[in-house]
PDB file of C-alpha atoms in Angstrom:
ATOM      1  CA  LYS W  22     -15.329 -10.743  11.437  1.00  0.00           C
ATOM      2  CA  ALA W  23     -11.842 -12.294  11.873  1.00  0.00           C
ATOM      3  CA  GLY W  24      -8.984 -10.403  10.268  1.00  0.00           C
ATOM      4  CA  VAL W  25      -6.183 -11.635   8.214  1.00  0.00           C
ATOM      5  CA  THR W  26      -4.251 -14.346   9.990  1.00  0.00           C
ATOM      6  CA  GLN W  27      -0.625 -15.074   9.282  1.00  0.00           C
ATOM      7  CA  THR W  28       1.169 -18.045  10.777  1.00  0.00           C
ATOM      8  CA  PRO W  29       3.633 -18.350  12.277  1.00  0.00           C
ATOM      9  CA  ARG W  30       4.317 -14.904  13.685  1.00  0.00           C
ATOM     10  CA  TYR W  31       8.069 -15.588  14.171  1.00  0.00           C
ATOM     11  CA  LEU W  32      10.416 -17.945  12.538  1.00  0.00           C
ATOM     12  CA  ILE W  33      14.108 -18.667  12.689  1.00  0.00           C
ATOM     13  CA  LYS W  34      15.659 -20.662   9.868  1.00  0.00           C
ATOM     14  CA  THR W  35      19.281 -21.590   8.736  1.00  0.00           C
ATOM     15  CA  ARG W  36      20.711 -20.578   5.566  1.00  0.00           C
ATOM     16  CA  GLY W  37      20.012 -23.150   2.824  1.00  0.00           C
ATOM     17  CA  GLN W  38      16.769 -24.237   4.349  1.00  0.00           C
ATOM     18  CA  GLN W  39      13.293 -23.713   2.986  1.00  0.00           C
ATOM     19  CA  VAL W  40      10.313 -22.120   4.718  1.00  0.00           C
ATOM     20  CA  THR W  41       6.638 -21.977   4.095  1.00  0.00           C
ATOM     21  CA  LEU W  42       4.470 -19.133   5.477  1.00  0.00           C
ATOM     22  CA  SER W  43       0.611 -19.262   5.677  1.00  0.00           C
ATOM     23  CA  CYS W  44      -1.982 -16.620   5.221  1.00  0.00           C
ATOM     24  CA  SER W  45      -5.744 -16.922   5.831  1.00  0.00           C
ATOM     25  CA  PRO W  46      -7.664 -14.070   4.304  1.00  0.00           C
ATOM     26  CA  ILE W  47     -10.804 -12.462   5.676  1.00  0.00           C
ATOM     27  CA  SER W  48     -13.760 -14.697   5.048  1.00  0.00           C
ATOM     28  CA  GLY W  49     -15.160 -13.962   1.520  1.00  0.00           C
ATOM     29  CA  HIS W  50     -11.995 -12.312   0.306  1.00  0.00           C
ATOM     30  CA  ARG W  51     -10.584 -14.012  -2.819  1.00  0.00           C
ATOM     31  CA  SER W  52      -7.416 -12.006  -3.430  1.00  0.00           C
ATOM     32  CA  VAL W  53      -4.323 -12.395  -1.477  1.00  0.00           C
ATOM     33  CA  SER W  54      -1.148 -10.442  -1.954  1.00  0.00           C
ATOM     34  CA  TRP W  55       2.308 -11.006  -0.358  1.00  0.00           C
ATOM     35  CA  TYR W  56       4.856  -8.227   0.553  1.00  0.00           C
ATOM     36  CA  GLN W  57       8.350  -8.349   1.938  1.00  0.00           C
ATOM     37  CA  GLN W  58       9.339  -5.584   4.294  1.00  0.00           C
ATOM     38  CA  THR W  59      12.945  -4.832   5.197  1.00  0.00           C
ATOM     39  CA  PRO W  60      14.548  -1.708   6.639  1.00  0.00           C
ATOM     40  CA  GLY W  61      16.748  -1.064   3.601  1.00  0.00           C
ATOM     41  CA  GLN W  62      14.209  -1.794   0.826  1.00  0.00           C
ATOM     42  CA  GLY W  63      10.885  -1.015   2.521  1.00  0.00           C
ATOM     43  CA  LEU W  64       7.748  -2.825   1.332  1.00  0.00           C
ATOM     44  CA  GLN W  65       8.237  -4.707  -1.909  1.00  0.00           C
ATOM     45  CA  PHE W  66       5.480  -6.592  -3.661  1.00  0.00           C
ATOM     46  CA  LEU W  67       6.045 -10.373  -4.198  1.00  0.00           C
ATOM     47  CA  PHE W  68       2.814 -11.632  -5.844  1.00  0.00           C
ATOM     48  CA  GLU W  69      -0.928 -11.695  -5.825  1.00  0.00           C
ATOM     49  CA  TYR W  70      -3.304 -14.544  -6.231  1.00  0.00           C
ATOM     50  CA  PHE W  71      -6.968 -14.374  -7.084  1.00  0.00           C
ATOM     51  CA  SER W  72      -9.163 -17.446  -7.349  1.00  0.00           C
ATOM     52  CA  GLU W  73      -6.127 -19.764  -7.206  1.00  0.00           C
ATOM     53  CA  THR W  74      -4.365 -17.979 -10.057  1.00  0.00           C
ATOM     54  CA  GLN W  75      -1.313 -15.790  -9.857  1.00  0.00           C
ATOM     55  CA  ARG W  76      -2.389 -12.397 -11.170  1.00  0.00           C
ATOM     56  CA  ASN W  77       0.740 -10.292 -10.583  1.00  0.00           C
ATOM     57  CA  LYS W  78       4.324 -11.109  -9.674  1.00  0.00           C
ATOM     58  CA  GLY W  79       7.013  -8.784  -8.429  1.00  0.00           C
ATOM     59  CA  ASN W  80      10.791  -8.765  -9.187  1.00  0.00           C
ATOM     60  CA  PHE W  81      11.952 -11.524  -6.924  1.00  0.00           C
ATOM     61  CA  PRO W  82      13.989 -14.547  -7.775  1.00  0.00           C
ATOM     62  CA  GLY W  83      12.386 -17.910  -8.517  1.00  0.00           C
ATOM     63  CA  ARG W  84      13.227 -19.057  -4.988  1.00  0.00           C
ATOM     64  CA  PHE W  85      10.078 -17.238  -3.953  1.00  0.00           C
ATOM     65  CA  SER W  86       6.890 -18.982  -4.903  1.00  0.00           C
ATOM     66  CA  GLY W  87       3.316 -19.055  -3.751  1.00  0.00           C
ATOM     67  CA  ARG W  88      -0.002 -20.739  -4.199  1.00  0.00           C
ATOM     68  CA  GLN W  89      -3.692 -20.269  -3.290  1.00  0.00           C
ATOM     69  CA  PHE W  90      -6.059 -22.854  -2.354  1.00  0.00           C
ATOM     70  CA  SER W  91      -9.795 -23.199  -3.154  1.00  0.00           C
ATOM     71  CA  ASN W  92     -10.661 -21.775   0.202  1.00  0.00           C
ATOM     72  CA  SER W  93      -8.564 -18.609  -0.708  1.00  0.00           C
ATOM     73  CA  ARG W  94      -5.855 -19.483   1.901  1.00  0.00           C
ATOM     74  CA  SER W  95      -2.519 -18.816   0.552  1.00  0.00           C
ATOM     75  CA  GLU W  96       1.071 -19.997   1.233  1.00  0.00           C
ATOM     76  CA  MET W  97       4.352 -18.633   0.203  1.00  0.00           C
ATOM     77  CA  ASN W  98       7.537 -20.619   0.018  1.00  0.00           C
ATOM     78  CA  VAL W  99      11.108 -19.520   0.092  1.00  0.00           C
ATOM     79  CA  SER W 100      13.737 -22.194  -0.866  1.00  0.00           C
ATOM     80  CA  THR W 101      17.388 -22.042  -0.336  1.00  0.00           C
ATOM     81  CA  LEU W 102      17.224 -19.290   2.267  1.00  0.00           C
ATOM     82  CA  GLU W 103      19.847 -16.518   2.250  1.00  0.00           C
ATOM     83  CA  LEU W 104      20.636 -14.056   4.993  1.00  0.00           C
ATOM     84  CA  GLY W 105      19.077 -11.271   2.972  1.00  0.00           C
ATOM     85  CA  ASP W 106      15.807 -12.994   3.077  1.00  0.00           C
ATOM     86  CA  SER W 107      15.426 -12.031   6.812  1.00  0.00           C
ATOM     87  CA  ALA W 108      12.354  -9.724   6.755  1.00  0.00           C
ATOM     88  CA  LEU W 109       8.741  -9.217   7.774  1.00  0.00           C
ATOM     89  CA  TYR W 110       6.508 -10.889   5.356  1.00  0.00           C
ATOM     90  CA  LEU W 111       3.049  -9.317   5.061  1.00  0.00           C
ATOM     91  CA  CYS W 112      -0.006 -10.709   3.516  1.00  0.00           C
ATOM     92  CA  ALA W 113      -3.033  -8.657   2.479  1.00  0.00           C
ATOM     93  CA  SER W 114      -6.409  -9.720   1.376  1.00  0.00           C
ATOM     94  CA  SER W 115      -9.117  -7.967  -0.668  1.00  0.00           C
ATOM     95  CA  PRO W 116     -12.642  -9.011  -1.723  1.00  0.00           C
ATOM     96  CA  VAL W 117     -11.673  -8.832  -5.425  1.00  0.00           C
ATOM     97  CA  SER W 118      -8.586  -8.289  -7.379  1.00  0.00           C
ATOM     98  CA  GLY W 119      -7.534  -4.742  -7.962  1.00  0.00           C
ATOM     99  CA  VAL W 120      -6.244  -1.867  -5.749  1.00  0.00           C
ATOM    100  CA  ASN W 121      -9.413   0.232  -5.865  1.00  0.00           C
ATOM    101  CA  THR W 122     -10.651  -1.986  -3.119  1.00  0.00           C
ATOM    102  CA  GLU W 123      -9.137  -1.772   0.460  1.00  0.00           C
ATOM    103  CA  ALA W 124      -6.347  -4.263   1.174  1.00  0.00           C
ATOM    104  CA  PHE W 125      -6.537  -5.616   4.768  1.00  0.00           C
ATOM    105  CA  PHE W 126      -3.144  -6.636   6.089  1.00  0.00           C
ATOM    106  CA  GLY W 127      -2.164  -9.453   8.602  1.00  0.00           C
ATOM    107  CA  GLN W 128       0.285  -8.770  11.398  1.00  0.00           C
ATOM    108  CA  GLY W 129       3.059 -10.455   9.367  1.00  0.00           C
ATOM    109  CA  THR W 130       5.526 -13.240   9.726  1.00  0.00           C
ATOM    110  CA  ARG W 131       9.008 -12.190  10.914  1.00  0.00           C
ATOM    111  CA  LEU W 132      11.559 -14.441   9.366  1.00  0.00           C
ATOM    112  CA  THR W 133      15.110 -14.495  10.616  1.00  0.00           C
ATOM    113  CA  VAL W 134      17.764 -16.358   8.684  1.00  0.00           C
ATOM    114  CA  VAL W 135      20.865 -17.180  10.475  1.00  0.00           C
TER     115      VAL W 135
ATOM    116  CA  ALA L  26       6.653   1.958 -13.592  1.00  0.00           C
ATOM    117  CA  GLN L  27       5.424   4.077 -10.816  1.00  0.00           C
ATOM    118  CA  SER L  28       7.713   5.185  -7.865  1.00  0.00           C
ATOM    119  CA  VAL L  29       7.071   6.969  -4.632  1.00  0.00           C
ATOM    120  CA  THR L  30       9.220   9.346  -2.598  1.00  0.00           C
ATOM    121  CA  GLN L  31       8.551  10.099   0.975  1.00  0.00           C
ATOM    122  CA  LEU L  32      10.730  13.063   1.545  1.00  0.00           C
ATOM    123  CA  ASP L  33      11.209  12.715   5.342  1.00  0.00           C
ATOM    124  CA  SER L  34      12.290   9.431   6.895  1.00  0.00           C
ATOM    125  CA  GLN L  35      11.543  10.705  10.459  1.00  0.00           C
ATOM    126  CA  VAL L  36       9.322  13.515  11.738  1.00  0.00           C
ATOM    127  CA  PRO L  37       9.295  14.512  15.361  1.00  0.00           C
ATOM    128  CA  VAL L  38       6.370  16.727  16.559  1.00  0.00           C
ATOM    129  CA  PHE L  39       4.929  17.892  19.782  1.00  0.00           C
ATOM    130  CA  GLU L  40       1.595  16.726  20.951  1.00  0.00           C
ATOM    131  CA  GLU L  41      -1.292  18.763  19.779  1.00  0.00           C
ATOM    132  CA  ALA L  42       0.902  20.408  16.999  1.00  0.00           C
ATOM    133  CA  PRO L  43      -0.041  20.014  13.323  1.00  0.00           C
ATOM    134  CA  VAL L  44       1.876  17.710  11.075  1.00  0.00           C
ATOM    135  CA  GLU L  45       2.489  17.207   7.321  1.00  0.00           C
ATOM    136  CA  LEU L  46       4.016  13.991   5.976  1.00  0.00           C
ATOM    137  CA  ARG L  47       5.155  14.616   2.354  1.00  0.00           C
ATOM    138  CA  CYS L  48       4.773  12.174  -0.591  1.00  0.00           C
ATOM    139  CA  ASN L  49       5.548  12.672  -4.261  1.00  0.00           C
ATOM    140  CA  TYR L  50       4.981  10.168  -6.944  1.00  0.00           C
ATOM    141  CA  SER L  51       6.200   9.761 -10.459  1.00  0.00           C
ATOM    142  CA  SER L  52       4.087  11.194 -13.159  1.00  0.00           C
ATOM    143  CA  SER L  53       1.423   9.216 -14.870  1.00  0.00           C
ATOM    144  CA  VAL L  54      -1.773   9.839 -16.663  1.00  0.00           C
ATOM    145  CA  SER L  55      -3.900   8.638 -13.834  1.00  0.00           C
ATOM    146  CA  VAL L  56      -3.098   7.160 -10.443  1.00  0.00           C
ATOM    147  CA  TYR L  57      -4.603   5.743  -7.331  1.00  0.00           C
ATOM    148  CA  LEU L  58      -2.978   7.084  -4.178  1.00  0.00           C
ATOM    149  CA  PHE L  59      -3.033   5.641  -0.620  1.00  0.00           C
ATOM    150  CA  TRP L  60      -1.683   6.299   2.871  1.00  0.00           C
ATOM    151  CA  TYR L  61      -1.247   3.415   5.282  1.00  0.00           C
ATOM    152  CA  VAL L  62      -0.188   3.478   8.927  1.00  0.00           C
ATOM    153  CA  GLN L  63       1.851   0.715  10.690  1.00  0.00           C
ATOM    154  CA  TYR L  64       1.940   0.523  14.505  1.00  0.00           C
ATOM    155  CA  PRO L  65       4.876  -1.457  16.130  1.00  0.00           C
ATOM    156  CA  ASN L  66       4.611  -5.229  15.530  1.00  0.00           C
ATOM    157  CA  GLN L  67       1.383  -4.752  13.405  1.00  0.00           C
ATOM    158  CA  GLY L  68       0.433  -4.983   9.844  1.00  0.00           C
ATOM    159  CA  LEU L  69      -0.606  -2.026   7.713  1.00  0.00           C
ATOM    160  CA  GLN L  70      -3.904  -0.135   8.140  1.00  0.00           C
ATOM    161  CA  LEU L  71      -5.471   2.003   5.445  1.00  0.00           C
ATOM    162  CA  LEU L  72      -5.822   5.676   6.447  1.00  0.00           C
ATOM    163  CA  LEU L  73      -7.230   7.071   3.219  1.00  0.00           C
ATOM    164  CA  LYS L  74      -7.246   6.648  -0.493  1.00  0.00           C
ATOM    165  CA  TYR L  75      -7.612   8.751  -3.563  1.00  0.00           C
ATOM    166  CA  LEU L  76      -9.216   7.147  -6.594  1.00  0.00           C
ATOM    167  CA  SER L  77     -10.992  10.000  -8.315  1.00  0.00           C
ATOM    168  CA  GLY L  78     -13.122  13.044  -7.630  1.00  0.00           C
ATOM    169  CA  SER L  79     -12.452  15.616  -4.932  1.00  0.00           C
ATOM    170  CA  THR L  80      -8.711  16.263  -4.357  1.00  0.00           C
ATOM    171  CA  LEU L  81      -9.160  16.578  -0.586  1.00  0.00           C
ATOM    172  CA  VAL L  82      -9.537  13.247   0.939  1.00  0.00           C
ATOM    173  CA  LYS L  83     -10.566  12.673   4.539  1.00  0.00           C
ATOM    174  CA  GLY L  84      -9.499   9.497   6.326  1.00  0.00           C
ATOM    175  CA  ILE L  85      -9.684   7.867   9.767  1.00  0.00           C
ATOM    176  CA  ASN L  86      -8.239   9.230  12.981  1.00  0.00           C
ATOM    177  CA  GLY L  87      -8.525  12.883  11.823  1.00  0.00           C
ATOM    178  CA  PHE L  88      -6.046  12.537   8.935  1.00  0.00           C
ATOM    179  CA  GLU L  89      -6.635  14.136   5.479  1.00  0.00           C
ATOM    180  CA  ALA L  90      -4.584  14.305   2.308  1.00  0.00           C
ATOM    181  CA  GLU L  91      -4.734  16.512  -0.749  1.00  0.00           C
ATOM    182  CA  PHE L  92      -4.032  15.191  -4.275  1.00  0.00           C
ATOM    183  CA  ASN L  93      -2.122  17.791  -6.370  1.00  0.00           C
ATOM    184  CA  LYS L  94      -1.738  16.519  -9.905  1.00  0.00           C
ATOM    185  CA  SER L  95       0.507  19.456 -11.115  1.00  0.00           C
ATOM    186  CA  GLN L  96       2.981  18.820  -8.352  1.00  0.00           C
ATOM    187  CA  THR L  97       2.525  15.024  -8.371  1.00  0.00           C
ATOM    188  CA  SER L  98       2.116  15.043  -4.543  1.00  0.00           C
ATOM    189  CA  PHE L  99      -0.210  13.563  -1.989  1.00  0.00           C
ATOM    190  CA  HIS L 100       0.759  14.977   1.326  1.00  0.00           C
ATOM    191  CA  LEU L 101      -0.830  13.788   4.548  1.00  0.00           C
ATOM    192  CA  ARG L 102      -1.927  16.227   7.178  1.00  0.00           C
ATOM    193  CA  LYS L 103      -3.400  16.226  10.639  1.00  0.00           C
ATOM    194  CA  PRO L 104      -4.205  19.553  12.500  1.00  0.00           C
ATOM    195  CA  SER L 105      -3.495  18.256  15.995  1.00  0.00           C
ATOM    196  CA  VAL L 106      -1.588  15.062  16.636  1.00  0.00           C
ATOM    197  CA  HIS L 107      -1.800  12.713  19.730  1.00  0.00           C
ATOM    198  CA  ILE L 108       0.678  10.461  21.312  1.00  0.00           C
ATOM    199  CA  SER L 109      -1.195   7.534  19.891  1.00  0.00           C
ATOM    200  CA  ASP L 110      -0.376   8.727  16.347  1.00  0.00           C
ATOM    201  CA  THR L 111       3.236   7.722  16.853  1.00  0.00           C
ATOM    202  CA  ALA L 112       3.764   5.183  14.078  1.00  0.00           C
ATOM    203  CA  GLU L 113       5.248   4.539  10.679  1.00  0.00           C
ATOM    204  CA  TYR L 114       3.302   6.051   7.709  1.00  0.00           C
ATOM    205  CA  PHE L 115       3.458   4.717   4.194  1.00  0.00           C
ATOM    206  CA  CYS L 116       2.396   6.442   0.952  1.00  0.00           C
ATOM    207  CA  ALA L 117       1.564   4.055  -1.942  1.00  0.00           C
ATOM    208  CA  VAL L 118       0.657   4.484  -5.604  1.00  0.00           C
ATOM    209  CA  SER L 119      -0.852   2.337  -8.323  1.00  0.00           C
ATOM    210  CA  ASP L 120      -1.949   2.663 -11.873  1.00  0.00           C
ATOM    211  CA  PRO L 121      -5.489   1.734 -12.604  1.00  0.00           C
ATOM    212  CA  GLY L 122      -5.709  -1.643 -14.239  1.00  0.00           C
ATOM    213  CA  ASN L 123      -4.933  -4.086 -11.442  1.00  0.00           C
ATOM    214  CA  THR L 124      -1.293  -3.243 -11.018  1.00  0.00           C
ATOM    215  CA  PRO L 125       0.248  -3.801  -7.512  1.00  0.00           C
ATOM    216  CA  LEU L 126       0.811  -1.107  -4.980  1.00  0.00           C
ATOM    217  CA  VAL L 127       4.200   0.575  -4.991  1.00  0.00           C
ATOM    218  CA  PHE L 128       5.086   1.818  -1.480  1.00  0.00           C
ATOM    219  CA  GLY L 129       7.380   4.628  -0.350  1.00  0.00           C
ATOM    220  CA  LYS L 130      10.082   3.930   2.223  1.00  0.00           C
ATOM    221  CA  GLY L 131       7.885   5.183   4.984  1.00  0.00           C
ATOM    222  CA  THR L 132       8.024   8.208   7.389  1.00  0.00           C
ATOM    223  CA  ARG L 133       8.345   7.494  11.183  1.00  0.00           C
ATOM    224  CA  LEU L 134       6.258   9.994  13.095  1.00  0.00           C
ATOM    225  CA  SER L 135       7.213  10.513  16.615  1.00  0.00           C
ATOM    226  CA  VAL L 136       4.761  12.539  18.797  1.00  0.00           C
ATOM    227  CA  ILE L 137       6.504  14.004  21.797  1.00  0.00           C
ATOM    228  CA  ALA L 138       4.596  14.840  25.017  1.00  0.00           C
TER     229      ALA L 138
END
């Protein structure tokens, strides 16, 4: 069974640009969550999607947005990039919504904003 | 809102020695608790989780953790570590009811030959 796939693995963008990251969950999984990982703040929850609906949202500005498609694939978008957005963005998928099921993480997309 | 404190940012330990990685969470009526491991350039992998029942939880790779409600702790232990255990370990907590995971800042375990 294929794991969670995140593309691209590495990305370099310039301040002010926008970026779209992609996550393909494990086949059959309907929940996708996104996290931002930085050395200073650690892992912070961005949002969760389940069956194309946003179920939870973290404390991030509106520049961060996401969506989920009918095949459960998810994208997150960051507009007007800032230097502080440089981070490892991790996606996790679960069969259903809720943390009492195991979340499977992808390898992440490392975004560098210059 | 829940919060998690991992008391040690780095833990060096010799190979075959025991190790304990400490985790405390803010008090709540009921919680779900997790330990994840992250190897370099990888995502997170679940080591073990406590949802209910026995307070001693066994996970993969010989790790175990004990839920202590009175001390609001969920410390991770392994009786004998290997070089391959070198990684970053994250404690996470959630309230029941579909709330997101809240992670600690992580503990970097370095196993020395």
